[in-house]
Coordinates of C-alpha atoms in Angstrom, one line a residue:
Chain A
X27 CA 0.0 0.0 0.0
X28 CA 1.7 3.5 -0.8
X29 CA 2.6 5.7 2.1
X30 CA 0.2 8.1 2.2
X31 CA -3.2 5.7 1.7
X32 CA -1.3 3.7 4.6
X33 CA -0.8 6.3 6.9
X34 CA -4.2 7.9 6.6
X35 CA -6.4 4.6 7.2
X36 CA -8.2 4.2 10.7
X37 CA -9.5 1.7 12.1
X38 CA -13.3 1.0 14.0
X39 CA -12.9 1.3 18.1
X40 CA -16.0 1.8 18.7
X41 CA -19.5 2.9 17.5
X42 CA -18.4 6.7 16.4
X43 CA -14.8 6.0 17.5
X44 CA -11.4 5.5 15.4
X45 CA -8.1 5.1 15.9
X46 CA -4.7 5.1 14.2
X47 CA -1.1 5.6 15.5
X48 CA 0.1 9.1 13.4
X49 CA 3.1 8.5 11.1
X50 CA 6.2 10.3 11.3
X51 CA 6.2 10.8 7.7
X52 CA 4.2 13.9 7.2
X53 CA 6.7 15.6 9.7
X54 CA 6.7 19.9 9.6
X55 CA 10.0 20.6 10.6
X56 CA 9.4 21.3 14.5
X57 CA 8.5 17.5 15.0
X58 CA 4.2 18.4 14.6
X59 CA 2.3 16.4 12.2
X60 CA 1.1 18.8 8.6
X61 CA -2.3 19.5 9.3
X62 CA -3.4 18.7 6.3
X63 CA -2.7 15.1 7.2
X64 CA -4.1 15.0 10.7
X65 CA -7.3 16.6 8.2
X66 CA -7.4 13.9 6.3
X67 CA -7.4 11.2 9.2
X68 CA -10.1 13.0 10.6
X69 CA -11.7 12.6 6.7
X70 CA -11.0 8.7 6.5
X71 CA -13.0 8.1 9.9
X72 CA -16.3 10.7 9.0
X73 CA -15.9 8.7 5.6
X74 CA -16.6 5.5 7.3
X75 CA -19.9 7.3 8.9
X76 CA -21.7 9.2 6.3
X77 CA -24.2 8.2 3.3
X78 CA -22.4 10.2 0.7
X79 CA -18.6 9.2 -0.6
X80 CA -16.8 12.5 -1.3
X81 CA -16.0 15.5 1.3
X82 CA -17.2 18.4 -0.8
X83 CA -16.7 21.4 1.9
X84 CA -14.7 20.9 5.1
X85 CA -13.4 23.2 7.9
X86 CA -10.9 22.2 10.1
X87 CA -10.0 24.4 13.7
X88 CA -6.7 24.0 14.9
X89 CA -6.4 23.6 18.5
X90 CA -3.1 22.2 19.3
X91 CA -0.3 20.7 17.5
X92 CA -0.4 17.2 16.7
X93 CA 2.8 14.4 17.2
X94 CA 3.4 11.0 15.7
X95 CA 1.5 8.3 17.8
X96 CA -1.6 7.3 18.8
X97 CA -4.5 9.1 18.2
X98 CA -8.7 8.6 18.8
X99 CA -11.5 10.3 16.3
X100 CA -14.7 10.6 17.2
X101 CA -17.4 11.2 14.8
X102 CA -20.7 12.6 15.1
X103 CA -23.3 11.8 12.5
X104 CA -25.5 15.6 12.2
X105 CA -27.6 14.9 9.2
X106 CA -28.4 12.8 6.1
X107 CA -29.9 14.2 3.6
X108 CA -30.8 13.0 0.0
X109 CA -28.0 15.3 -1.5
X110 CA -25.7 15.6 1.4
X111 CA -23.8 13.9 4.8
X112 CA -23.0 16.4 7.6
X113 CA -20.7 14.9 10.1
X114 CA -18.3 16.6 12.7
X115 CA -15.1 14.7 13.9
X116 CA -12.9 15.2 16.9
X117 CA -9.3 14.3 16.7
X118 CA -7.9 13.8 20.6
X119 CA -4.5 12.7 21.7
X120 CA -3.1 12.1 25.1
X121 CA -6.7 13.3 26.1
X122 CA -6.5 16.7 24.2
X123 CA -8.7 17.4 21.3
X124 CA -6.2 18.9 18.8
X125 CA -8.1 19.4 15.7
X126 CA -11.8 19.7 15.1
X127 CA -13.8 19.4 11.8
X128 CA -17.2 20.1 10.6
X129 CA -17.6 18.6 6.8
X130 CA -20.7 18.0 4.3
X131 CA -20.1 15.2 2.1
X132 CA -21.9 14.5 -1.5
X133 CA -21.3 12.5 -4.5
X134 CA -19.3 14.1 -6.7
X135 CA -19.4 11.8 -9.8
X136 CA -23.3 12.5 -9.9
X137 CA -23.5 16.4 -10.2
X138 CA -25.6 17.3 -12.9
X139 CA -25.8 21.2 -12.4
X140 CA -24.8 24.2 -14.9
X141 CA -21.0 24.4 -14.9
X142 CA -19.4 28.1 -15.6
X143 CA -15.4 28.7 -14.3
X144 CA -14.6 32.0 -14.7
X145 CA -10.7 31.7 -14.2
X146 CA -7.7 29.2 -16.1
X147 CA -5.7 26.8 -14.6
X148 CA -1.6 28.1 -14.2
X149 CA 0.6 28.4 -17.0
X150 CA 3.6 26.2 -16.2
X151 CA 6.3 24.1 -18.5
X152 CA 6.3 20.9 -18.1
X153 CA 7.4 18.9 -14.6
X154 CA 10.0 18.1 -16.6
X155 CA 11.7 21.3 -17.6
X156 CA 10.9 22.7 -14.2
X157 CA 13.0 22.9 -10.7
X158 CA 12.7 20.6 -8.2
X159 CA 13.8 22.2 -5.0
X160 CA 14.2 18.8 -3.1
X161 CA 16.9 18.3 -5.3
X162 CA 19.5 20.7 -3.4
X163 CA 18.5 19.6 -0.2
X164 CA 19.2 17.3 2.3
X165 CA 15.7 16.2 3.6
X166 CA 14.5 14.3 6.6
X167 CA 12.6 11.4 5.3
X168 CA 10.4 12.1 7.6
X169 CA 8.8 15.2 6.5
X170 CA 6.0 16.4 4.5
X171 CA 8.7 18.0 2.5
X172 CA 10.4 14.4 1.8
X173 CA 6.8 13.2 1.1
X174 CA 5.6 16.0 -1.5
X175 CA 7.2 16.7 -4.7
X176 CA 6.9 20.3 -6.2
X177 CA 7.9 21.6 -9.7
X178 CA 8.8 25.3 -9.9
X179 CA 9.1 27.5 -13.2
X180 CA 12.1 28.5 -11.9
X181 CA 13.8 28.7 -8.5
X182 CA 11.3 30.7 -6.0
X183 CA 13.4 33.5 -4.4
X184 CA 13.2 32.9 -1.1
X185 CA 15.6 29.5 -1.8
X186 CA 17.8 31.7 -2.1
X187 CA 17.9 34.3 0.6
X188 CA 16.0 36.9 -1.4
X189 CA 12.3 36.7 -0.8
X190 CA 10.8 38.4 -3.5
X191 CA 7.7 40.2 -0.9
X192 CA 5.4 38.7 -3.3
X193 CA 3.5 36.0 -2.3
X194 CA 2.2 34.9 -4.7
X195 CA 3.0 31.3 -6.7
X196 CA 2.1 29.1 -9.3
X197 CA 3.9 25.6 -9.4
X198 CA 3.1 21.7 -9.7
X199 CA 2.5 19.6 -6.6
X200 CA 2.0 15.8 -6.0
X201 CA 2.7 13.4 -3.4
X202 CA 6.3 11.6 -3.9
X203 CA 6.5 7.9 -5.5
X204 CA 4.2 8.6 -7.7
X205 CA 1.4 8.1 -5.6
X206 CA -1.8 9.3 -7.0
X207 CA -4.1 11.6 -5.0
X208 CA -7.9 10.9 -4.0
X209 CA -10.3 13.3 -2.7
X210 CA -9.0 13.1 0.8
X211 CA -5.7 13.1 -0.3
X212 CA -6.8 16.6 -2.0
X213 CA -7.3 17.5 1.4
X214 CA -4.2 17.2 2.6
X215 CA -2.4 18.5 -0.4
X216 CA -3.7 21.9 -0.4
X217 CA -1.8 21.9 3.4
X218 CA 2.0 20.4 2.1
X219 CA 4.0 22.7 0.1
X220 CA 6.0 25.8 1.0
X221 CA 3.5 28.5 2.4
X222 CA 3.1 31.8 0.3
X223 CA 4.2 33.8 3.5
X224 CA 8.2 32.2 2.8
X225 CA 8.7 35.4 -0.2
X226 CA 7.6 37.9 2.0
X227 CA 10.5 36.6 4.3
X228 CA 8.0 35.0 6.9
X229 CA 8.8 30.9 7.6
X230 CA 7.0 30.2 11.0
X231 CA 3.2 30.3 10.6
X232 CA 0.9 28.1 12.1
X233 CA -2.9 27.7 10.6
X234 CA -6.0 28.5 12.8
X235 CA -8.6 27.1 10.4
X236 CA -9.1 25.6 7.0
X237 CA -11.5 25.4 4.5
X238 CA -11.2 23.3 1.7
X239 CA -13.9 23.0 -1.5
X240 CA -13.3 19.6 -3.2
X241 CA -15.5 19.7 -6.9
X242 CA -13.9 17.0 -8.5
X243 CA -12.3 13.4 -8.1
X244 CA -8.5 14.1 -9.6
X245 CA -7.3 12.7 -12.5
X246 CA -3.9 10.8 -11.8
X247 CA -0.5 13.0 -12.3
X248 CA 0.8 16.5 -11.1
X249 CA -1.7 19.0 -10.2
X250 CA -0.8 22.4 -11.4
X251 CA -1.7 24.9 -8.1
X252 CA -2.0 28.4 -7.7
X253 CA -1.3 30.0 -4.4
X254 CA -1.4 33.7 -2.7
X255 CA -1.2 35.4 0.5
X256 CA -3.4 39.0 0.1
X257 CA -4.0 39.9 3.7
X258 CA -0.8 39.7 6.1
X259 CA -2.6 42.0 9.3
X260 CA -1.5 42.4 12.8
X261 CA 0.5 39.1 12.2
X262 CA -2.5 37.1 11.0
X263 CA -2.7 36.3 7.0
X264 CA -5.0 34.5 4.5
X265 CA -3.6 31.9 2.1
X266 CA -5.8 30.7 -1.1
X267 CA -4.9 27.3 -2.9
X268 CA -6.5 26.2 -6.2
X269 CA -5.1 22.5 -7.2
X270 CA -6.0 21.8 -11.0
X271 CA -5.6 18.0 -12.2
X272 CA -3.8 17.1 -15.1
X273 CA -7.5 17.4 -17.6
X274 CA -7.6 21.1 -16.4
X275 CA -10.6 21.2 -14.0
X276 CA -10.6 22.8 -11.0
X277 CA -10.5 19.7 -8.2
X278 CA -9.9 22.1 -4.8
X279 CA -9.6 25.7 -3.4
X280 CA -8.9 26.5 -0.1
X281 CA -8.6 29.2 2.1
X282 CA -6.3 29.1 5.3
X283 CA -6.1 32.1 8.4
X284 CA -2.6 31.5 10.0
X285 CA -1.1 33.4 12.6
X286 CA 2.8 34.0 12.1
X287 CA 4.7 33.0 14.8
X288 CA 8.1 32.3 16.5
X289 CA 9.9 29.1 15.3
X290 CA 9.6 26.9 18.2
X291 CA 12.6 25.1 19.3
X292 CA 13.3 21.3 17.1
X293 CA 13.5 18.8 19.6
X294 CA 16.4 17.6 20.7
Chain B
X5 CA -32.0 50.0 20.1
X6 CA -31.3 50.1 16.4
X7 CA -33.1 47.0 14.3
X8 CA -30.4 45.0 13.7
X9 CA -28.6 45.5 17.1
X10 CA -32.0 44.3 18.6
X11 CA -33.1 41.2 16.8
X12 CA -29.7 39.4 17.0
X13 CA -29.5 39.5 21.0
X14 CA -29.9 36.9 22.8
X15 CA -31.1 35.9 25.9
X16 CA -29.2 33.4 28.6
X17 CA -31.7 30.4 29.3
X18 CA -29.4 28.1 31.6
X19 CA -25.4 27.1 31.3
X20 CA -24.6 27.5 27.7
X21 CA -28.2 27.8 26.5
X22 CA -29.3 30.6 24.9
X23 CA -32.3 32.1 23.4
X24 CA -34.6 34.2 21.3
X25 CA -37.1 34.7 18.8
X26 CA -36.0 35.4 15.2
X27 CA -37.1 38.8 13.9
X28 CA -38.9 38.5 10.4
X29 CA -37.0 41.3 9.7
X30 CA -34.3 40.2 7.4
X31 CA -36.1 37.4 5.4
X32 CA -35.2 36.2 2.1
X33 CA -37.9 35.9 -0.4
X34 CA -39.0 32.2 0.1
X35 CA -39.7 33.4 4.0
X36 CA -36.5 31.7 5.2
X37 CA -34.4 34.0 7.4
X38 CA -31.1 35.6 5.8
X39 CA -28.0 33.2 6.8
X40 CA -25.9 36.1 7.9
X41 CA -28.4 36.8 10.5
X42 CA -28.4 33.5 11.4
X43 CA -25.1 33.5 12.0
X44 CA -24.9 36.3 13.8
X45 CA -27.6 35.0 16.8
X46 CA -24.8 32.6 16.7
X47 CA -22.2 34.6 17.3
X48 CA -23.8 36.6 20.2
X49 CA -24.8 33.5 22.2
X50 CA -20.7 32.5 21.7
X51 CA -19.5 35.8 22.7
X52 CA -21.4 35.2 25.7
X53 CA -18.9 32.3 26.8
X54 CA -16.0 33.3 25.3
X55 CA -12.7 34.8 27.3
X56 CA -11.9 37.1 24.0
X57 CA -14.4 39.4 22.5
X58 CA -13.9 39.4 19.2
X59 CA -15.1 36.5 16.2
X60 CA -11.8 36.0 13.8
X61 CA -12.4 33.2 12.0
X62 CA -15.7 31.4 11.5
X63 CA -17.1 28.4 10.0
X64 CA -21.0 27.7 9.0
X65 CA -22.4 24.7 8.2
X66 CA -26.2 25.5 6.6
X67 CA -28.6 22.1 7.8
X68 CA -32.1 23.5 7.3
X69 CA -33.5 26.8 6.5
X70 CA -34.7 28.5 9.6
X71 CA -37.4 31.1 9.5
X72 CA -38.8 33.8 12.3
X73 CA -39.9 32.4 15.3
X74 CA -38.0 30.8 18.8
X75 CA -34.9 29.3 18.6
X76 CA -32.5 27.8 20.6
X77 CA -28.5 27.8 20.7
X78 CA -26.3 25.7 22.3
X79 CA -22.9 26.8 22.7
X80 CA -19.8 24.3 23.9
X81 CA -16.8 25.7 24.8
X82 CA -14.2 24.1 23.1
X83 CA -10.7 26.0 24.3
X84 CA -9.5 28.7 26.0
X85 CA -5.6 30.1 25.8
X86 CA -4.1 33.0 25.8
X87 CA -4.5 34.4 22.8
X88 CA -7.3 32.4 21.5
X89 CA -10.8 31.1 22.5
X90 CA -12.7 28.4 20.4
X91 CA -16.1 27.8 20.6
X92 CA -19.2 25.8 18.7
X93 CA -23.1 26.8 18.6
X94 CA -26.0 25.4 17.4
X95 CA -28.7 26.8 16.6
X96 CA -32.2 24.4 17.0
X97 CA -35.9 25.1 15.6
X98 CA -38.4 22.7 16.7
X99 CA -36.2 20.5 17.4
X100 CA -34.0 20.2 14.9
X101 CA -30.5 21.7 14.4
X102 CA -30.8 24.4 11.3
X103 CA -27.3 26.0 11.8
X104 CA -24.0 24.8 13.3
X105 CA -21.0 27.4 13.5
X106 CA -17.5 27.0 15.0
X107 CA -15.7 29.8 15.7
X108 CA -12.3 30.9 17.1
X109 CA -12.4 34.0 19.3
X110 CA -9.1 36.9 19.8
X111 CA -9.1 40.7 21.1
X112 CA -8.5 42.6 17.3
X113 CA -7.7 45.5 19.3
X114 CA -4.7 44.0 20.4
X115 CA -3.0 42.9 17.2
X116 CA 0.9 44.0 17.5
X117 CA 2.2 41.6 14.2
X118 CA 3.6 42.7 10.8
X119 CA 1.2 44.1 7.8
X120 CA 1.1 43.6 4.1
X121 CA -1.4 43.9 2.2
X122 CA -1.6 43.0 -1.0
X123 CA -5.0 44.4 -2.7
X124 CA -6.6 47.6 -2.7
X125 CA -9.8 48.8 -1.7
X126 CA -12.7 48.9 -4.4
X127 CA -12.3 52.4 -6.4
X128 CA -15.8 53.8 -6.2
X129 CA -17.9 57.1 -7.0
X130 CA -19.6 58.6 -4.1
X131 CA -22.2 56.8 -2.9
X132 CA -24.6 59.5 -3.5
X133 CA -23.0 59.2 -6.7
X134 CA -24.2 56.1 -7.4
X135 CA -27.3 53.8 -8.3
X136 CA -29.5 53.1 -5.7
X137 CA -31.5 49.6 -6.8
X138 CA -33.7 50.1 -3.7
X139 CA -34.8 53.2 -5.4
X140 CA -36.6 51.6 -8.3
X141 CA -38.4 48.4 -6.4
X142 CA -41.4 48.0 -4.1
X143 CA -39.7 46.5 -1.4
X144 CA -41.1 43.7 1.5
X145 CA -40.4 45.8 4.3
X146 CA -39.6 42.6 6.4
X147 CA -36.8 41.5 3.7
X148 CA -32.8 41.5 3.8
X149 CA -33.1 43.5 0.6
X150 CA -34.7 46.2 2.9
X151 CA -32.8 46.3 5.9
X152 CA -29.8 46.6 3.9
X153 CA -28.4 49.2 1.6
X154 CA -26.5 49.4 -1.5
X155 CA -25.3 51.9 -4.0
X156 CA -23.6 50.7 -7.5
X157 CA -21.5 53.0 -10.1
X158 CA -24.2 51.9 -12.4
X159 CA -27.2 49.6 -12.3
X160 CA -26.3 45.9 -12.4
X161 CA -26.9 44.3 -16.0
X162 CA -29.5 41.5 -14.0
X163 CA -31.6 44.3 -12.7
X164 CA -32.5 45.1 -16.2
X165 CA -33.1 41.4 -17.2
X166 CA -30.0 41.5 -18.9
X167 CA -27.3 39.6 -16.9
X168 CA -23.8 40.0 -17.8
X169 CA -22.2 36.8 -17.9
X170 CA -19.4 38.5 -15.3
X171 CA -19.8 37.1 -11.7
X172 CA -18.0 39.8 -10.2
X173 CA -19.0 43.0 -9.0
X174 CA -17.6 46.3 -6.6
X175 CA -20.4 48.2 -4.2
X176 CA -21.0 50.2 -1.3
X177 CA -23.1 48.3 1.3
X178 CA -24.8 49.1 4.9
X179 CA -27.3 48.3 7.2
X180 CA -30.5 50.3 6.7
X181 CA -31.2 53.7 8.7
X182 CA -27.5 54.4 9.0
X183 CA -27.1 51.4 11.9
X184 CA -22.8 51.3 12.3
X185 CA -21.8 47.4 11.8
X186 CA -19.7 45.7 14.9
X187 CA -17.5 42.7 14.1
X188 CA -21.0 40.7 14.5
X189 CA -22.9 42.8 11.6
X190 CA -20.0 42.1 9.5
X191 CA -20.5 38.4 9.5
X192 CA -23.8 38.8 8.5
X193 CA -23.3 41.3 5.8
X194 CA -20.7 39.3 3.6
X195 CA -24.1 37.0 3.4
X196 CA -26.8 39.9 2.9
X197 CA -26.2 41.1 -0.8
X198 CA -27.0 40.8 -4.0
X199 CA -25.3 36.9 -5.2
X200 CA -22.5 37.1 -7.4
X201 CA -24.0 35.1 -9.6
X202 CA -27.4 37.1 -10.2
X203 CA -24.9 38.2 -13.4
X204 CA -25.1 34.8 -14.3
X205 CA -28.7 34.4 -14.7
X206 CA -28.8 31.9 -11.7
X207 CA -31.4 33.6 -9.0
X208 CA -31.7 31.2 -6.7
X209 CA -29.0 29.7 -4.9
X210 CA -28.4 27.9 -1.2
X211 CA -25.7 28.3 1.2
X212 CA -24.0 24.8 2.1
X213 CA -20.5 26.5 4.0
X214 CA -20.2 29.9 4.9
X215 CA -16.3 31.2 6.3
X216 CA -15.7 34.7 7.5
X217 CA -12.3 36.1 8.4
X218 CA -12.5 39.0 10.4
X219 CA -9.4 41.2 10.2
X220 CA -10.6 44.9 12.0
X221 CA -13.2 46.5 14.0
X222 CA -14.6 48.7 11.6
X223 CA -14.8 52.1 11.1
X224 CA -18.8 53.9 10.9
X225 CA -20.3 54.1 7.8
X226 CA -20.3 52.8 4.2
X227 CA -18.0 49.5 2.9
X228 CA -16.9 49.4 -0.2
X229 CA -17.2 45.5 -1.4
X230 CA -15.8 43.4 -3.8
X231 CA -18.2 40.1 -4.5
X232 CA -17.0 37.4 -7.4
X233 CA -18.1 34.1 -8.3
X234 CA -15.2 32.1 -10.3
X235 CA -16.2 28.1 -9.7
X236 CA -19.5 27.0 -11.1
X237 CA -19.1 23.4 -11.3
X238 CA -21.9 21.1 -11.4
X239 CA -24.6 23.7 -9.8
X240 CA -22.3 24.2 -7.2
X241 CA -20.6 27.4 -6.8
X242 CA -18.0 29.6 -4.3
X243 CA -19.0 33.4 -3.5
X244 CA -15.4 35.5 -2.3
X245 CA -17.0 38.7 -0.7
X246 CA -14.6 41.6 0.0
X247 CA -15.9 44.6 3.0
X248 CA -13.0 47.3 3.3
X249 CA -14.7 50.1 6.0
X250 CA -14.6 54.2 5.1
X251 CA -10.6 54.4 6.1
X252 CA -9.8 51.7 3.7
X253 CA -8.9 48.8 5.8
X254 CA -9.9 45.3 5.0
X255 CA -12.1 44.5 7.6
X256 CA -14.2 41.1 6.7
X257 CA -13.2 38.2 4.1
X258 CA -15.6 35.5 3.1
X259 CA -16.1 32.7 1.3
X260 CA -18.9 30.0 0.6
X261 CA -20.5 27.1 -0.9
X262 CA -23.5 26.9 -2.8
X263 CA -25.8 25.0 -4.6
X264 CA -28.1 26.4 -7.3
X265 CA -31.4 25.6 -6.8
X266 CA -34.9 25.7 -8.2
X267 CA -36.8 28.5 -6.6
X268 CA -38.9 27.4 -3.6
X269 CA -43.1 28.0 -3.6
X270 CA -43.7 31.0 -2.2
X271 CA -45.5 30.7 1.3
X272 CA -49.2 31.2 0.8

């Protein structure tokens, strides 16, 4: 089973209760699990509750951080409806809920409705002709940088010492071993590469909530993403993330409020 | 007590029960009550609990319409740091949950991190410059559309049967007889104007997921807004809503989720 599929299974305690051990592989550098992947353990056991297949709209409040180990979710079932699931799941380790999320889930292979998109997907040469910024780096396997792969049009400034005070980005994105992203994995996705806020010389920011809109199931291959920090205010800032799959429909947006913040000391 | 300020109190009931009768002052057209109003009961029964005063991020999750008459709200409190409170509220109607917000709680006064911003504030005439499409209707006086106000640079292309096929548009919008918004009144106005996609020819359209990010306490008078709708996939469709106040601060974000829908009978 590839890594990420793996890592973001849980398993049935209980009536309304999961569990999984966190992996260290989605790692951010101070030794807390992404939040996009505690997001999408939190997906995987309302999955295993609701009538409807697909997360369509989800928002996730970050409480505390979260660590490799063992970890409880509890779902609660809120409504099922003809069109939609409503469930909210509570993600609690060593007796402290760290993470909660409220999501509505459909089925998006049967929509039906008028389709209009107003805006293109990014115009980017191929992953092939692009940089690859893992490439000059030493990475800790275990790290949601080790785990992602990116592809940039050319080498984003702040790589190297120069943030351009721009933040604003347009690259490739996919997990690494060619492992091919579901919905959930979507999730999660929108959560792992390099925040907006690094070219305006910012690289400690932690999120307060998320909201992700899934409208498709991806095609398999890169997704070509889109990303941009408007609002930096009194320390707090937005960041939007489009994800486009490789047939060049929109499959997620997101939204994020983060809070920059002091880098907290690695662990020794 | 100004109209607005009035019908979103609430009343305490018992430990984290709250209560009040919905006004059937800012009603949609099918009878329903406005979502931003619902919202903002909400947001009143949280305050209530929390240790910080002011909502900065917020998530809705639309179950059921709601429409004037009792409700209840239950509000948990979910954390409660330093900087930070987190809190969830339902809101019930015979007996059934129509509403269910989470919301993180800070003090905006207090914000001492770094700005950028990246956008500008909607360029706009005078707003006694502009069109006012109040003027030209015979208005429900218990309707959103009347306890709100708007002034355009020139009369929308729907208003005259002729949408424009562009889902974005820039305004002035208030309450009705002057009322100042508070941080509350701003979460319900992102959800009290004309849809974005009106220029689409869609008029009837359903919140799923509403988020707000509140970034200020505004300033009296007038905002200028920026609305666009750029994702209508499958009859599903975001809304990005803009509110800068009169000294030209950003001061409310939003985005949602909805679903196009046929238009609802009319209540007899």
């Amino acid at each position: 089973v590839p890594i990420y599929a793996q890592d973001t299974a849980v398993v049935s305690i209980a009536e309304g209760r999961y569990g999984r051990t966190l992996s260290s592989h989605f790692n951010n550098p101070p030794g807390n699990i992404n939040g996009g992947y505690g997001l999408a353990v939190c997906l995987r056991a309302l999955a295993a509750e609701m009538q409807h297949p697909d997360p369509l709209v989800i928002s996730a409040t970050y409480l505390r951080p979260a660590h490799p180990g063992p970890v409880e979710i509890a779902v609660e079932k809120i409504r099922s409806g003809r069109r939609h699931s409503v469930g909210e799941a509570r993600l609690v380790q060593n007796g402290a809920e760290a993470l909660r999320v409220v999501a509505t889930f459909t089925d998006l292979s049967g929509l039906t409705g008028r389709t209009h998109v107003a805006l293109t997907p990014p115009v980017l040469p191929a992953p092939a002709d692009c940089f690859d910024p893992n490439e000059r780096l030493v990475l800790n396997p275990n790290s949601v940088r080790a785990r992602t792969e990116t592809r940039w049009p050319s080498a984003p400034a702040y790589i190297t010492g120069n943030p351009s005070g721009d933040a604003r980005a347009e690259f490739w994105l996919r997990l690494a071993d060619d492992e091919d992203a579901d919905v959930f994995a979507l999730a999660s996705l929108v959560d792992m590469a390099a925040p907006a806020v690094f070219e305006l010389g910012e690289f400690s920011t932690t999120t307060v909530e998320l909201t992700v809109h899934l409208r498709a199931r991806p095609a398999p291959g890169w997704f070509a993403c889109r990303v941009s920090t408007n609002f930096l205010i009194g320390g707090y800032h937005d960041e939007d993330f489009e994800m486009w799959d490789s047939t060049g429909q929109l499959v997620a947006q997101s939204r994020q409020l983060q809070l920059l913040v002091p880098p907290p000391p690695r662990p020794s």
